[in-house]
């Protein structure tokens, strides 16, 4: 009896103690949960800021990749000139995008065509500075594409002036149409008529097509390098360093981790890994198909074209990597590889234009394919592996029974070509009239390193040769 009584007292004591503890802890726990929720939200915000800063830094490194690709695929005598152009592209890009570019791209909308405030980043808070940093490194990339296509015969002064227009006008205006949320391709009559918004996840058109078709305008006006065509037939002018070209290609490919991965704009996004996986599936497929094509056509796999096949796959998947299944990414990359090979041949044998690095085919033509591929392969918002991702294409592609997404992609593609080629042609024409677009013949023959900058990138090599 005593033991049972003792057990009851102990049980009552424990129950009472438990009630007291719960009563005391509950308010504290509720407060703790609220504080923890705030802390988690702050951590998520901080993670996104850090993610965008890091991804912007990775994209910034792509300028080193562009530099190495361009000097590797051109001749020794123009190395310093190309390095200076690429270096000054990012330097000018930083300042011009701060002063004008951001405002025209993300300022208060004016008729869906252009931004109209925030010049010199007036009124920018910490969040806007993070976005500015990430967008700025994209802006300078468009001008770098032009640099490679017009290499070895273009005036350094003319290129610098053109870069200001590219970063301060050409890129941000089209960017406003696509990425501001208020432009003509994401709201207004075009969208209302078709029924869905234009989709370019990370820049197949905004960056690559704008750069590629601007380059086409410049190349047509500046003309081919001396000796590039003999009786209308293209002559191979070998670059001086395949190791540098391949190193540059791999640096550029790494840059796409920031380019596409960062374009989720959320460091907590659950689909970042899928976006990056699609990106590199397309890259690998692009390189493989070009290797096979050149091997079958000539009996030997072509190194520089194979490297461009990888870049073509990367460019093409940039628009759709957050909207398509992995098998589609492979198909997009394969077709991009075919396009870049055919595009290089078309430029040289039909258009008779001289693009030393294949930039027009890689960025312009493959970028256009990337835009169309959204309208073909996109699974559609609310469906498939990217079902709840805010950045996936709104409409389903042709393969999934939709047609609206394809229709607006065609409209966006046409506008990109007209805008980039048209405005660049006008600017280059004016620059040619005012200061001369092309260097004198004797300067081109001697090399732009000595004539434009007074020094060689490889002085020991030059002295030994002399």
Tab-separated table of C-alpha atoms in Angstrom:
chain	number	residue	atom	x	y	z
A	1	UNK	CA	0.000	0.000	0.000
A	2	UNK	CA	2.743	2.399	0.950
A	3	UNK	CA	4.537	1.738	-2.302
A	4	UNK	CA	1.405	2.345	-4.409
A	5	UNK	CA	0.629	5.519	-2.519
A	6	UNK	CA	4.180	6.646	-2.999
A	7	UNK	CA	3.975	5.927	-6.741
A	8	UNK	CA	0.746	7.935	-7.042
A	9	UNK	CA	2.314	10.901	-5.246
A	10	UNK	CA	5.356	10.662	-7.500
A	11	UNK	CA	3.146	10.451	-10.578
A	12	UNK	CA	1.100	13.463	-9.521
A	13	UNK	CA	4.296	15.363	-8.779
A	14	UNK	CA	5.726	14.612	-12.211
A	15	UNK	CA	2.484	15.571	-13.965
A	16	UNK	CA	2.288	18.819	-12.002
A	17	UNK	CA	5.949	19.567	-12.705
A	18	UNK	CA	5.397	18.882	-16.398
A	19	UNK	CA	2.416	21.232	-16.518
A	20	UNK	CA	4.433	23.975	-14.803
A	21	UNK	CA	7.374	23.530	-17.198
A	22	UNK	CA	5.111	23.548	-20.265
A	23	UNK	CA	3.325	26.635	-18.986
A	24	UNK	CA	6.622	28.422	-18.488
A	25	UNK	CA	8.217	27.283	-21.763
A	26	UNK	CA	5.350	27.769	-24.217
A	27	UNK	CA	5.576	31.578	-24.448
A	28	UNK	CA	9.335	31.347	-24.747
A	29	UNK	CA	9.062	28.698	-27.491
A	30	UNK	CA	6.606	30.771	-29.503
A	31	UNK	CA	8.934	33.736	-29.291
A	32	UNK	CA	11.872	31.515	-30.206
A	33	UNK	CA	10.059	30.133	-33.240
A	34	UNK	CA	9.312	33.652	-34.426
A	35	UNK	CA	12.905	34.727	-33.878
A	36	UNK	CA	14.164	31.605	-35.625
A	37	UNK	CA	11.877	32.270	-38.596
A	38	UNK	CA	13.254	35.798	-38.882
A	39	UNK	CA	16.804	34.491	-38.598
A	40	UNK	CA	16.168	31.907	-41.317
A	41	UNK	CA	14.667	34.585	-43.596
A	42	UNK	CA	17.693	36.849	-42.967
A	43	UNK	CA	20.027	33.940	-43.694
A	44	UNK	CA	18.220	33.178	-46.950
A	45	UNK	CA	18.472	36.819	-48.018
A	46	UNK	CA	22.163	36.905	-47.153
A	47	UNK	CA	22.733	33.663	-49.050
A	48	UNK	CA	21.106	35.118	-52.168
A	49	UNK	CA	23.230	38.286	-51.948
A	50	UNK	CA	26.417	36.249	-51.564
A	51	UNK	CA	25.318	33.887	-54.369
A	52	UNK	CA	24.791	36.786	-56.788
A	53	UNK	CA	28.096	38.436	-55.835
A	54	UNK	CA	29.976	35.166	-56.356
A	55	UNK	CA	28.170	34.395	-59.622
A	56	UNK	CA	28.889	37.928	-60.830
A	57	UNK	CA	32.544	37.325	-60.024
A	58	UNK	CA	32.501	34.105	-62.054
A	59	UNK	CA	30.957	35.945	-65.017
A	60	UNK	CA	33.574	38.691	-64.578
A	61	UNK	CA	36.231	35.991	-65.024
A	62	UNK	CA	34.720	35.203	-68.417
A	63	UNK	CA	36.463	38.318	-69.743
A	64	UNK	CA	39.736	36.497	-69.151
A	65	UNK	CA	38.295	33.578	-71.102
A	66	UNK	CA	37.258	35.803	-74.005
A	67	UNK	CA	40.724	37.375	-74.022
A	68	UNK	CA	42.463	33.995	-74.202
A	69	UNK	CA	40.162	32.632	-76.908
A	70	UNK	CA	40.647	35.736	-79.049
A	71	UNK	CA	44.429	35.949	-78.739
A	72	UNK	CA	44.748	32.198	-79.218
A	73	UNK	CA	42.813	32.262	-82.500
A	74	UNK	CA	44.598	35.335	-83.910
A	75	UNK	CA	48.197	36.178	-84.750
A	76	UNK	CA	51.057	37.075	-82.436
A	77	UNK	CA	51.356	40.616	-83.781
A	78	UNK	CA	47.888	41.586	-82.488
A	79	UNK	CA	47.977	40.037	-79.002
A	80	UNK	CA	48.542	43.221	-77.010
A	81	UNK	CA	45.802	45.014	-78.930
A	82	UNK	CA	43.259	42.275	-78.199
A	83	UNK	CA	44.214	42.154	-74.528
A	84	UNK	CA	43.819	45.926	-74.262
A	85	UNK	CA	40.427	45.858	-75.971
A	86	UNK	CA	39.094	43.176	-73.650
A	87	UNK	CA	40.558	44.828	-70.570
A	88	UNK	CA	39.081	48.209	-71.442
A	89	UNK	CA	35.733	46.624	-72.310
A	90	UNK	CA	35.155	45.643	-68.689
A	91	UNK	CA	36.622	48.911	-67.364
A	92	UNK	CA	34.349	51.009	-69.576
A	93	UNK	CA	31.492	48.625	-68.902
A	94	UNK	CA	31.663	49.207	-65.151
A	95	UNK	CA	31.493	52.993	-65.410
A	96	UNK	CA	29.072	53.284	-68.348
A	97	UNK	CA	26.602	50.788	-66.903
A	98	UNK	CA	26.718	52.690	-63.599
A	99	UNK	CA	26.135	56.030	-65.306
A	100	UNK	CA	23.606	55.138	-68.005
A	101	UNK	CA	23.123	51.432	-68.676
A	102	UNK	CA	21.293	50.449	-65.491
A	103	UNK	CA	18.918	53.409	-65.803
A	104	UNK	CA	17.945	52.621	-69.394
A	105	UNK	CA	17.493	48.962	-68.536
A	106	UNK	CA	15.806	49.037	-65.125
A	107	UNK	CA	14.704	52.623	-64.599
A	108	UNK	CA	11.025	53.621	-64.539
A	109	UNK	CA	9.433	52.374	-67.742
A	110	UNK	CA	8.650	54.760	-70.603
A	111	UNK	CA	6.161	53.235	-73.080
A	112	UNK	CA	7.698	49.786	-72.721
A	113	UNK	CA	10.760	50.921	-74.653
A	114	UNK	CA	13.285	52.322	-72.213
A	115	UNK	CA	14.049	53.110	-68.570
A	116	UNK	CA	13.914	56.764	-67.601
A	117	UNK	CA	15.454	57.278	-64.149
A	118	UNK	CA	18.171	56.043	-61.717
A	119	UNK	CA	20.975	57.521	-63.839
A	120	UNK	CA	24.291	57.316	-61.984
A	121	UNK	CA	22.443	54.865	-59.676
A	122	UNK	CA	20.670	57.677	-57.842
A	123	UNK	CA	18.561	56.356	-54.985
A	124	UNK	CA	20.062	52.874	-55.137
A	125	UNK	CA	19.840	50.836	-51.939
A	126	UNK	CA	21.942	47.822	-51.003
A	127	UNK	CA	19.662	45.401	-52.837
A	128	UNK	CA	19.899	47.363	-56.073
A	129	UNK	CA	23.697	47.461	-55.861
A	130	UNK	CA	23.738	43.661	-55.747
A	131	UNK	CA	21.566	43.514	-58.871
A	132	UNK	CA	23.665	46.208	-60.558
A	133	UNK	CA	26.827	44.190	-59.993
A	134	UNK	CA	25.326	41.025	-61.464
A	135	UNK	CA	23.817	42.824	-64.468
A	136	UNK	CA	26.919	44.912	-65.163
A	137	UNK	CA	29.149	41.916	-65.832
A	138	UNK	CA	26.567	40.706	-68.363
A	139	UNK	CA	26.444	44.089	-70.100
A	140	UNK	CA	30.149	44.199	-70.902
A	141	UNK	CA	30.030	40.722	-72.441
A	142	UNK	CA	28.112	41.927	-75.511
A	143	UNK	CA	30.929	44.294	-76.503
A	144	UNK	CA	33.559	41.597	-75.983
A	145	UNK	CA	31.771	39.418	-78.558
A	146	UNK	CA	32.168	42.231	-81.094
A	147	UNK	CA	35.848	42.582	-80.240
A	148	UNK	CA	36.684	39.043	-81.318
A	149	UNK	CA	34.780	39.180	-84.603
A	150	UNK	CA	36.471	42.436	-85.666
A	151	UNK	CA	39.949	41.537	-84.424
A	152	UNK	CA	43.241	42.327	-86.202
A	153	UNK	CA	42.094	45.283	-88.332
A	154	UNK	CA	39.842	47.538	-86.251
A	155	UNK	CA	40.922	50.902	-84.842
A	156	UNK	CA	41.370	50.799	-81.063
A	157	UNK	CA	39.800	54.262	-80.662
A	158	UNK	CA	36.744	53.332	-82.713
A	159	UNK	CA	36.261	50.136	-80.728
A	160	UNK	CA	36.366	51.996	-77.407
A	161	UNK	CA	33.728	54.466	-78.574
A	162	UNK	CA	31.561	51.643	-79.845
A	163	UNK	CA	31.855	49.863	-76.472
A	164	UNK	CA	30.360	52.912	-74.769
A	165	UNK	CA	27.349	52.728	-77.091
A	166	UNK	CA	27.001	48.967	-76.623
A	167	UNK	CA	26.991	49.087	-72.810
A	168	UNK	CA	25.177	52.420	-72.551
A	169	UNK	CA	22.503	51.990	-75.223
A	170	UNK	CA	22.299	48.856	-77.390
A	171	UNK	CA	22.399	46.220	-74.642
A	172	UNK	CA	20.305	47.980	-71.967
A	173	UNK	CA	17.469	48.986	-74.305
A	174	UNK	CA	16.881	45.446	-75.515
A	175	UNK	CA	17.454	44.254	-71.951
A	176	UNK	CA	14.639	46.569	-70.847
A	177	UNK	CA	12.309	44.986	-73.381
A	178	UNK	CA	13.031	41.521	-71.969
A	179	UNK	CA	14.118	41.667	-68.322
A	180	UNK	CA	12.660	44.807	-66.762
A	181	UNK	CA	9.184	43.292	-66.434
A	182	UNK	CA	7.675	46.329	-68.154
A	183	UNK	CA	9.200	46.088	-71.642
A	184	UNK	CA	7.372	45.415	-74.895
A	185	UNK	CA	8.204	41.689	-74.834
A	186	UNK	CA	6.874	41.086	-71.330
A	187	UNK	CA	3.837	43.406	-71.199
A	188	UNK	CA	1.683	45.483	-73.519
A	189	UNK	CA	0.089	44.878	-76.936
A	190	UNK	CA	2.487	42.171	-78.232
A	191	UNK	CA	2.077	40.045	-75.125
A	192	UNK	CA	-1.671	40.669	-74.934
A	193	UNK	CA	-2.106	39.580	-78.545
A	194	UNK	CA	-0.036	36.389	-78.307
A	195	UNK	CA	-0.977	35.483	-74.742
A	196	UNK	CA	2.390	34.695	-73.112
A	197	UNK	CA	5.553	36.621	-72.300
A	198	UNK	CA	8.832	36.270	-74.169
A	199	UNK	CA	11.331	34.056	-72.379
A	200	UNK	CA	15.113	34.405	-72.277
A	201	UNK	CA	16.296	32.994	-68.972
A	202	UNK	CA	19.922	34.160	-68.967
A	203	UNK	CA	20.643	35.907	-72.242
A	204	UNK	CA	20.694	33.873	-75.461
A	205	UNK	CA	19.225	36.992	-77.071
A	206	UNK	CA	19.840	39.795	-74.568
A	207	UNK	CA	23.583	39.100	-74.401
A	208	UNK	CA	24.573	36.723	-77.188
A	209	UNK	CA	22.333	37.639	-80.108
A	210	UNK	CA	22.819	41.326	-79.399
A	211	UNK	CA	26.586	40.825	-79.397
A	212	UNK	CA	26.592	38.443	-82.365
A	213	UNK	CA	24.451	40.472	-84.760
A	214	UNK	CA	26.166	43.707	-83.729
A	215	UNK	CA	29.409	41.957	-84.635
A	216	UNK	CA	27.971	41.012	-88.029
A	217	UNK	CA	27.258	44.674	-88.753
A	218	UNK	CA	30.780	45.658	-87.750
A	219	UNK	CA	32.459	42.890	-89.742
A	220	UNK	CA	30.528	43.763	-92.896
A	221	UNK	CA	31.634	47.379	-92.637
A	222	UNK	CA	35.254	46.895	-91.571
A	223	UNK	CA	35.909	44.248	-94.237
A	224	UNK	CA	38.078	41.115	-94.143
A	225	UNK	CA	41.713	40.985	-93.059
A	226	UNK	CA	44.342	41.330	-95.756
A	227	UNK	CA	44.896	37.911	-97.292
A	228	UNK	CA	41.734	36.293	-95.933
A	229	UNK	CA	40.196	35.774	-99.369
A	230	UNK	CA	42.012	34.742	-102.539
A	231	UNK	CA	39.857	35.111	-105.647
A	232	UNK	CA	36.792	34.907	-103.427
A	233	UNK	CA	37.883	31.714	-101.676
A	234	UNK	CA	38.578	31.855	-97.914
A	235	UNK	CA	42.152	31.290	-96.816
A	236	UNK	CA	42.897	29.864	-93.369
A	237	UNK	CA	44.835	32.331	-91.196
A	238	UNK	CA	45.930	30.211	-88.224
A	239	UNK	CA	45.874	31.576	-84.722
A	240	UNK	CA	49.113	31.536	-82.784
A	241	UNK	CA	48.165	29.475	-79.721
A	242	UNK	CA	45.655	26.653	-79.460
A	243	UNK	CA	46.581	26.091	-75.785
A	244	UNK	CA	45.437	29.642	-74.971
A	245	UNK	CA	42.279	29.205	-77.063
A	246	UNK	CA	41.339	25.989	-75.266
A	247	UNK	CA	42.142	27.406	-71.842
A	248	UNK	CA	39.954	30.391	-72.671
A	249	UNK	CA	37.142	28.091	-73.805
A	250	UNK	CA	37.220	26.167	-70.528
A	251	UNK	CA	37.269	29.393	-68.505
A	252	UNK	CA	34.239	30.587	-70.469
A	253	UNK	CA	32.474	27.276	-69.818
A	254	UNK	CA	33.168	27.660	-66.100
A	255	UNK	CA	31.768	31.173	-66.378
A	256	UNK	CA	28.407	29.704	-67.346
A	257	UNK	CA	28.054	28.415	-63.784
A	258	UNK	CA	27.612	32.048	-62.819
A	259	UNK	CA	25.907	33.044	-66.046
A	260	UNK	CA	23.072	30.519	-65.870
A	261	UNK	CA	23.270	29.390	-62.255
A	262	UNK	CA	23.234	32.967	-60.997
A	263	UNK	CA	20.281	33.862	-63.198
A	264	UNK	CA	17.997	31.977	-60.835
A	265	UNK	CA	18.528	35.180	-58.779
A	266	UNK	CA	18.016	33.140	-55.621
A	267	UNK	CA	20.752	31.424	-53.647
A	268	UNK	CA	18.124	29.171	-52.058
A	269	UNK	CA	16.614	27.987	-55.331
A	270	UNK	CA	16.141	24.188	-55.363
A	271	UNK	CA	16.693	23.945	-59.111
A	272	UNK	CA	20.135	25.545	-59.423
A	273	UNK	CA	21.747	22.138	-59.883
A	274	UNK	CA	19.292	21.245	-62.674
A	275	UNK	CA	19.922	24.547	-64.430
A	276	UNK	CA	23.668	23.904	-64.354
A	277	UNK	CA	23.249	20.259	-65.391
A	278	UNK	CA	21.233	21.297	-68.470
A	279	UNK	CA	23.842	23.926	-69.255
A	280	UNK	CA	26.718	21.481	-69.403
A	281	UNK	CA	24.779	18.707	-71.119
A	282	UNK	CA	24.248	21.124	-74.016
A	283	UNK	CA	27.910	22.171	-73.908
A	284	UNK	CA	29.189	18.624	-74.147
A	285	UNK	CA	26.739	17.720	-76.914
A	286	UNK	CA	27.733	20.783	-78.942
A	287	UNK	CA	31.421	19.919	-78.815
A	288	UNK	CA	30.861	16.235	-79.634
A	289	UNK	CA	28.778	16.871	-82.738
A	290	UNK	CA	31.250	19.406	-84.180
A	291	UNK	CA	34.129	17.006	-83.558
A	292	UNK	CA	32.232	14.308	-85.490
A	293	UNK	CA	31.239	16.660	-88.325
A	294	UNK	CA	34.766	17.942	-88.909
A	295	UNK	CA	36.201	14.448	-88.593
A	296	UNK	CA	33.824	13.114	-91.248
A	297	UNK	CA	34.241	16.154	-93.537
A	298	UNK	CA	38.037	16.407	-93.506
A	299	UNK	CA	39.295	13.165	-92.032
A	300	UNK	CA	40.648	15.020	-89.008
A	301	UNK	CA	38.761	16.544	-86.044
A	302	UNK	CA	39.160	20.342	-86.047
A	303	UNK	CA	40.264	21.706	-82.635
A	304	UNK	CA	39.094	25.335	-82.859
A	305	UNK	CA	35.714	24.439	-84.373
A	306	UNK	CA	35.214	21.766	-81.701
A	307	UNK	CA	35.884	24.340	-79.001
A	308	UNK	CA	33.348	26.633	-80.666
A	309	UNK	CA	30.901	23.726	-80.620
A	310	UNK	CA	31.055	23.713	-76.836
A	311	UNK	CA	30.490	27.485	-76.721
A	312	UNK	CA	27.587	27.192	-79.163
A	313	UNK	CA	25.894	24.640	-76.914
A	314	UNK	CA	26.355	26.939	-73.927
A	315	UNK	CA	24.966	29.946	-75.786
A	316	UNK	CA	21.939	28.041	-77.073
A	317	UNK	CA	20.901	26.502	-73.731
A	318	UNK	CA	21.196	29.858	-71.925
A	319	UNK	CA	17.614	30.821	-72.792
A	320	UNK	CA	15.962	27.521	-71.886
A	321	UNK	CA	18.050	25.816	-69.186
A	322	UNK	CA	15.356	26.506	-66.562
A	323	UNK	CA	12.504	25.313	-68.759
A	324	UNK	CA	13.471	22.036	-70.440
A	325	UNK	CA	14.150	18.400	-69.598
A	326	UNK	CA	17.701	17.073	-69.671
A	327	UNK	CA	17.187	15.116	-72.906
A	328	UNK	CA	16.061	18.353	-74.571
A	329	UNK	CA	19.240	20.102	-73.359
A	330	UNK	CA	21.290	17.460	-75.191
A	331	UNK	CA	19.256	17.932	-78.391
A	332	UNK	CA	19.572	21.728	-78.135
A	333	UNK	CA	23.345	21.372	-77.786
A	334	UNK	CA	23.609	18.970	-80.731
A	335	UNK	CA	21.673	21.289	-83.032
A	336	UNK	CA	23.699	24.285	-81.814
A	337	UNK	CA	26.873	22.448	-82.806
A	338	UNK	CA	25.514	21.813	-86.292
A	339	UNK	CA	24.462	25.471	-86.543
A	340	UNK	CA	27.858	26.831	-85.504
A	341	UNK	CA	29.658	24.682	-88.068
A	342	UNK	CA	27.197	25.599	-90.820
A	343	UNK	CA	27.286	29.246	-89.695
A	344	UNK	CA	31.067	29.511	-89.981
A	345	UNK	CA	30.944	27.962	-93.455
A	346	UNK	CA	28.072	30.251	-94.482
A	347	UNK	CA	29.918	33.365	-93.280
A	348	UNK	CA	33.119	32.533	-95.123
A	349	UNK	CA	31.845	30.944	-98.339
A	350	UNK	CA	28.569	32.795	-98.908
A	351	UNK	CA	28.676	36.145	-97.076
A	352	UNK	CA	32.469	36.466	-97.572
A	353	UNK	CA	32.875	37.950	-94.103
A	354	UNK	CA	35.933	37.457	-91.940
A	355	UNK	CA	35.318	36.523	-88.298
A	356	UNK	CA	38.632	35.249	-86.835
A	357	UNK	CA	37.061	33.596	-83.776
A	358	UNK	CA	33.666	32.512	-85.120
A	359	UNK	CA	31.837	34.867	-82.767
A	360	UNK	CA	28.949	35.602	-85.136
A	361	UNK	CA	28.092	31.922	-85.557
A	362	UNK	CA	28.656	31.070	-81.875
A	363	UNK	CA	26.763	33.970	-80.347
A	364	UNK	CA	24.476	35.277	-83.083
A	365	UNK	CA	23.258	32.171	-84.901
A	366	UNK	CA	23.400	29.772	-81.946
A	367	UNK	CA	21.786	32.408	-79.739
A	368	UNK	CA	18.908	32.642	-82.222
A	369	UNK	CA	18.504	28.856	-82.099
A	370	UNK	CA	18.473	29.070	-78.304
A	371	UNK	CA	15.562	31.497	-78.425
A	372	UNK	CA	13.571	29.296	-80.808
A	373	UNK	CA	14.339	26.195	-78.739
A	374	UNK	CA	12.365	27.663	-75.834
A	375	UNK	CA	9.285	27.687	-78.049
A	376	UNK	CA	9.915	24.078	-79.059
A	377	UNK	CA	11.096	22.264	-75.920
A	378	UNK	CA	9.738	24.281	-72.964
A	379	UNK	CA	7.640	22.114	-70.649
A	380	UNK	CA	5.553	25.105	-69.537
A	381	UNK	CA	4.905	26.760	-66.204
A	382	UNK	CA	3.380	24.425	-63.627
A	383	UNK	CA	4.537	21.286	-65.454
A	384	UNK	CA	7.517	18.956	-65.254
A	385	UNK	CA	10.712	19.242	-63.278
A	386	UNK	CA	10.635	23.053	-63.039
A	387	UNK	CA	6.939	23.108	-62.104
A	388	UNK	CA	7.157	25.694	-59.317
A	389	UNK	CA	10.155	27.682	-60.593
A	390	UNK	CA	9.246	31.334	-61.154
A	391	UNK	CA	11.712	31.668	-64.012
A	392	UNK	CA	10.532	28.854	-66.271
A	393	UNK	CA	8.869	29.695	-69.605
A	394	UNK	CA	5.184	30.459	-69.151
A	395	UNK	CA	3.925	28.578	-72.191
A	396	UNK	CA	4.485	25.022	-73.350
A	397	UNK	CA	6.586	24.491	-76.463
A	398	UNK	CA	5.513	22.960	-79.757
A	399	UNK	CA	6.463	19.460	-78.597
A	400	UNK	CA	4.023	19.781	-75.708
A	401	UNK	CA	1.121	21.058	-77.769
A	402	UNK	CA	1.670	24.794	-77.329
A	403	UNK	CA	2.235	27.398	-80.020
A	404	UNK	CA	2.019	30.747	-78.203
A	405	UNK	CA	5.478	30.492	-76.655
A	406	UNK	CA	7.011	29.716	-80.028
A	407	UNK	CA	5.182	32.647	-81.615
A	408	UNK	CA	6.468	35.220	-79.155
A	409	UNK	CA	9.982	33.742	-79.311
A	410	UNK	CA	9.957	34.368	-83.067
A	411	UNK	CA	8.843	37.969	-82.495
A	412	UNK	CA	11.605	38.510	-79.925
A	413	UNK	CA	14.213	36.973	-82.226
A	414	UNK	CA	13.245	39.294	-85.089
A	415	UNK	CA	13.340	42.356	-82.832
A	416	UNK	CA	16.766	41.343	-81.494
A	417	UNK	CA	18.242	40.998	-85.001
A	418	UNK	CA	16.737	44.267	-86.244
A	419	UNK	CA	17.777	46.222	-83.163
A	420	UNK	CA	21.313	44.842	-82.786
A	421	UNK	CA	22.255	44.813	-86.455
A	422	UNK	CA	20.462	48.042	-87.351
A	423	UNK	CA	21.673	50.322	-84.557
A	424	UNK	CA	25.209	48.872	-84.675
A	425	UNK	CA	25.419	49.379	-88.439
A	426	UNK	CA	24.465	53.040	-87.983
A	427	UNK	CA	26.955	53.567	-85.144
A	428	UNK	CA	29.798	51.837	-86.992
A	429	UNK	CA	29.014	53.842	-90.135
A	430	UNK	CA	29.225	57.104	-88.184
A	431	UNK	CA	32.447	56.029	-86.468
A	432	UNK	CA	33.936	55.144	-89.834
A	433	UNK	CA	33.079	58.592	-91.191
A	434	UNK	CA	34.285	60.482	-88.125
A	435	UNK	CA	37.454	58.654	-87.038
A	436	UNK	CA	37.917	55.678	-89.322
A	437	UNK	CA	36.856	52.166	-88.412
A	438	UNK	CA	39.769	50.317	-89.969
A	439	UNK	CA	43.486	50.838	-89.409
A	440	UNK	CA	45.725	51.724	-92.390
A	441	UNK	CA	46.977	48.821	-94.480
A	442	UNK	CA	50.578	49.241	-93.377
A	443	UNK	CA	49.508	49.131	-89.713
A	444	UNK	CA	47.533	45.940	-90.256
A	445	UNK	CA	50.489	44.274	-91.969
A	446	UNK	CA	52.938	45.334	-89.245
A	447	UNK	CA	50.507	44.355	-86.491
A	448	UNK	CA	48.388	46.441	-84.157
A	449	UNK	CA	50.565	45.739	-81.122
A	450	UNK	CA	53.378	47.960	-82.337
A	451	UNK	CA	51.287	50.441	-84.340
A	452	UNK	CA	48.514	51.005	-81.785
A	453	UNK	CA	50.352	50.377	-78.500
A	454	UNK	CA	54.063	50.591	-79.194
A	455	UNK	CA	54.946	47.178	-77.774
A	456	UNK	CA	54.727	43.450	-78.378
A	457	UNK	CA	53.117	40.904	-76.069
A	458	UNK	CA	56.118	38.614	-76.679
A	459	UNK	CA	59.183	40.899	-76.950
A	460	UNK	CA	61.732	38.093	-76.675
A	461	UNK	CA	60.040	36.200	-79.499
A	462	UNK	CA	59.919	39.290	-81.710
A	463	UNK	CA	63.575	40.182	-81.024
A	464	UNK	CA	64.684	36.623	-81.704
A	465	UNK	CA	62.753	36.605	-84.966
A	466	UNK	CA	64.388	39.844	-86.039
